[in-house]
Structures are given as C-alpha cells and as structure tokens.
Coordinates of C-alpha atoms in Angstrom, one line a residue:
M24 CA -14.2 -2.3 -24.1
L25 CA -15.4 -5.3 -22.0
R26 CA -12.0 -6.8 -22.1
S27 CA -10.5 -3.6 -20.7
L28 CA -13.0 -3.4 -17.9
L29 CA -12.4 -7.0 -17.0
R30 CA -8.6 -6.4 -17.0
A31 CA -9.1 -3.4 -14.7
A32 CA -11.3 -5.4 -12.3
L33 CA -8.8 -8.3 -12.3
T34 CA -5.9 -6.0 -11.6
S35 CA -7.7 -4.3 -8.7
T36 CA -8.8 -7.7 -7.3
V37 CA -5.2 -9.2 -7.5
L38 CA -3.8 -6.1 -5.7
V39 CA -6.4 -6.5 -2.9
V40 CA -5.8 -10.2 -2.6
L41 CA -2.0 -9.6 -2.3
Y42 CA -2.6 -6.9 0.3
Y43 CA -4.5 -9.4 2.5
R44 CA -2.1 -12.3 1.8
L45 CA 1.3 -10.7 2.2
P46 CA 3.0 -11.0 5.6
L47 CA 3.0 -7.5 7.1
T48 CA 3.5 -8.2 10.8
G49 CA 6.7 -8.1 12.8
A50 CA 9.0 -5.7 14.5
L51 CA 9.1 -2.1 13.4
E52 CA 12.5 -1.2 12.1
A53 CA 13.4 0.6 9.0
S54 CA 11.2 -1.9 7.3
T55 CA 8.0 0.3 7.4
V56 CA 9.8 3.2 5.8
A57 CA 11.4 0.8 3.3
L58 CA 8.0 -0.8 2.5
L59 CA 6.5 2.6 2.0
L60 CA 9.4 3.8 -0.2
A61 CA 9.5 0.6 -2.2
G62 CA 5.7 0.8 -2.7
L63 CA 5.9 4.4 -3.9
A64 CA 8.8 3.5 -6.3
L65 CA 6.6 0.7 -7.6
F66 CA 3.7 3.1 -8.0
A67 CA 5.9 5.5 -10.0
G68 CA 7.1 2.7 -12.2
V69 CA 3.6 1.5 -12.8
I70 CA 2.5 5.1 -13.8
T71 CA 5.5 5.4 -16.1
W72 CA 4.8 2.1 -17.7
Q73 CA 1.1 2.8 -18.1
V74 CA 1.6 6.2 -19.7
R75 CA 3.9 4.6 -22.3
A76 CA 1.3 2.0 -22.9
I77 CA -1.4 4.7 -23.4
L78 CA 0.8 6.5 -25.9
R79 CA 1.3 3.3 -27.9
S80 CA -2.3 2.1 -27.6
R81 CA -4.9 2.1 -30.4
Y82 CA -7.5 2.9 -27.8
P83 CA -5.9 5.3 -25.4
G84 CA -9.1 6.0 -23.4
L85 CA -9.6 2.4 -22.5
R86 CA -6.0 2.0 -21.7
A87 CA -6.2 5.0 -19.3
I88 CA -9.1 3.3 -17.5
E89 CA -6.9 0.2 -17.1
A90 CA -4.0 2.4 -15.9
L91 CA -6.1 4.1 -13.2
A92 CA -7.5 0.7 -12.1
A93 CA -4.0 -0.4 -11.4
A94 CA -2.5 2.9 -10.1
I95 CA -5.0 4.1 -7.6
P96 CA -5.6 0.8 -5.8
L97 CA -1.8 0.2 -5.7
F98 CA -1.3 3.7 -4.2
L99 CA -4.0 3.1 -1.5
L100 CA -2.8 -0.4 -0.7
V101 CA 0.8 0.8 -0.2
F102 CA -0.3 3.2 2.5
A103 CA -2.7 0.7 4.0
A104 CA 0.2 -1.8 4.3
A105 CA 2.4 0.8 5.9
Y106 CA -0.4 1.6 8.4
V107 CA -0.8 -2.2 9.2
K108 CA 2.9 -2.6 9.7
L109 CA 3.1 0.5 12.0
A110 CA 0.0 -0.5 14.0
D111 CA 1.3 -4.0 14.5
A112 CA 4.7 -2.8 15.8
Q113 CA 3.2 0.2 17.8
P114 CA -0.3 -0.5 18.9
Q115 CA -0.6 2.9 20.4
A116 CA 0.2 4.6 17.0
F117 CA -3.5 4.9 16.2
S118 CA -6.6 5.7 18.3
E119 CA -7.6 2.1 18.1
P120 CA -6.0 -1.2 17.0
L121 CA -6.0 -1.6 13.2
S122 CA -6.8 -4.8 11.3
R123 CA -6.0 -4.8 7.6
T124 CA -9.5 -3.8 6.8
D125 CA -9.3 -1.0 9.3
A126 CA -6.1 0.2 7.8
L127 CA -7.6 0.1 4.3
Y128 CA -10.7 2.0 5.6
F129 CA -8.5 4.6 7.2
T130 CA -6.4 5.0 4.0
I131 CA -9.6 5.5 1.9
T132 CA -11.1 8.0 4.3
V133 CA -7.8 10.0 4.1
F134 CA -7.7 9.7 0.3
S135 CA -11.3 10.8 -0.1
T136 CA -10.8 13.6 2.5
V137 CA -13.8 12.4 4.4
G138 CA -11.9 11.9 7.7
F139 CA -14.7 10.6 9.9
G140 CA -12.4 10.9 13.0
D141 CA -13.1 7.4 14.2
I142 CA -9.5 6.3 13.5
T143 CA -6.8 8.9 14.1
P144 CA -3.1 8.7 14.0
V145 CA -1.8 9.4 17.5
A146 CA 1.9 8.7 17.4
T147 CA 4.3 10.9 15.4
P148 CA 5.3 8.2 12.9
A149 CA 1.6 7.5 12.1
R150 CA 1.0 11.2 11.6
V151 CA 4.0 11.6 9.4
I152 CA 2.8 8.7 7.2
A153 CA -0.7 10.2 7.1
M154 CA 0.8 13.6 6.0
V155 CA 2.8 11.9 3.3
Q156 CA -0.3 10.2 2.1
M157 CA -2.3 13.4 2.1
L158 CA 0.4 15.1 -0.1
G159 CA 0.5 12.0 -2.3
D160 CA -3.2 12.1 -2.6
L161 CA -3.0 15.6 -4.1
V162 CA -0.4 14.4 -6.5
V163 CA -2.4 11.4 -7.5
V164 CA -5.6 13.3 -8.0
G165 CA -4.0 16.2 -9.8
L166 CA -0.8 15.2 -11.5
V167 CA -1.5 11.5 -12.3
L168 CA -4.9 12.1 -13.7
R169 CA -3.5 15.0 -15.8
V170 CA -0.7 12.9 -17.1
M171 CA -3.1 10.1 -18.0
L172 CA -5.5 12.5 -19.8
G173 CA -2.5 14.1 -21.6
A174 CA -1.3 10.7 -22.7
V175 CA -4.8 9.9 -24.0
K176 CA -4.9 13.1 -26.0
E177 CA -1.4 12.5 -27.4
G178 CA -2.3 8.9 -28.2
R179 CA -5.3 10.1 -30.1
E180 CA -3.3 12.7 -32.0
R181 CA -0.6 10.1 -32.8
R182 CA -3.2 7.7 -34.0
A183 CA -4.9 10.4 -36.1
A184 CA -1.5 11.3 -37.6
D185 CA -0.8 7.7 -38.5
S186 CA -4.2 7.3 -40.2
G187 CA -3.9 10.7 -42.0
G188 CA -7.2 11.9 -40.5
P189 CA -8.0 14.8 -38.1
A190 CA -7.4 14.1 -34.4
E191 CA -10.4 13.3 -32.3
S192 CA -11.2 16.1 -29.9
S193 CA -12.8 15.9 -26.5
H194 CA -16.2 17.2 -25.8
R195 CA -14.7 20.0 -23.8
E196 CA -12.6 21.1 -26.7
D197 CA -15.7 20.9 -29.0
A198 CA -17.6 23.0 -26.5
G199 CA -14.8 25.6 -26.3
Q200 CA -14.6 25.9 -30.1
A201 CA -18.4 26.2 -30.3
S202 CA -18.4 28.8 -27.6
A203 CA -15.7 30.9 -29.3
T204 CA -17.6 30.8 -32.6
Y205 CA -20.9 31.8 -30.8
R206 CA -19.2 34.8 -29.1
A207 CA -17.6 35.9 -32.4
N208 CA -21.0 35.8 -34.1
Q209 CA -22.6 37.7 -31.3
D210 CA -20.0 40.4 -31.0
G211 CA -20.1 41.2 -34.7
P212 CA -17.2 42.4 -36.7
G213 CA -14.2 43.6 -34.7
P214 CA -13.0 47.3 -34.5

C-alpha cells in the first residue's frame, strides 16, 4: 500500500514538474488547439492503460488510486498548459495576466466549480477552452471515476474466480443486502 501511495505521489510530482519545465510560450497558432487535443488524447490513453492495469492487478483498489493520481493531475495540467499558451499569445484573453501558477489555479477553480471570479476568461478562445474544460470535468468526475470503480469491481471478481472463492463485495453492496434482508424480515411473509 505504501508503495502505491509513493508511486501516486511521484507520478503527480513528475507531471507538475513537467508542466513548469516545458516551453509553453510563443505565438498562438493552431499549436494551442493541437496542444489541447494532444493532451486530451494522452489523457484518454492513460485512462485506457490504467483501466487495463486495474483489471490485471492483484490489488485493484490500490491500482485505482495510482490511476487517479495520474489521470486527474494530467487532465488539469493539460488545460493549465492551454491557458498559459493562450494567455502568452493573447494577454487580453483573461481578466489578468496568467503565470503558470495562475493558470493552474484557474484550472483548479474551474474543476472544483468554485469559480472565485478573480480570473475570468474574456476572449472567445479562452471561454471556449473553459467550456471544454467544464464539460470535460463532468466526464472526469462522472465517467472516469465510474470506469475506475467498475474496473476495481471486475478485477476483484476476476481475482476471486481465479482463487475459487467468493468475490469481495463493497460496503455499499453489503449494506444493500443487509437492508433488503431487514425489509423482508419486517414485512413478513408475502401475499
């Protein structure tokens, strides 16, 4: 477990270091859109690879933690990089100039739906990227977490089938079964 947590922390740290070290300045051309699309394609590839790793893992829950530690920071840093690139090429694109830290801050406030309003997209390209991020945020929070949890469940079931024992159930499934048993006992025999 400690090794998984260390790997997760290392992955996040490497991604943040890359974000601060990669050259993101220069003229705005199709490169901002290309950067965003390439980053999102990389994100999709990482998710696919991580789901497969979870399915093969002996400890799918720990593997899912590692997967989320890679996927979510990568997703956020892709948008932060796009905001940095756009703000560098069009300083009027946001309500104030953006440093890399400012862009990361803005990305996280959009992701968390806090939206303090201190930094706002003013130009149309900045608003479009922010809208794409908002829609992507819903996908990440909903679909990606669901896929990861489904992979954990399937990995547990596969591991149980390989060992010949019953599949481990989640606490929620245990509670649902206990609740159904309780209701059946309270309702008495059926009609």
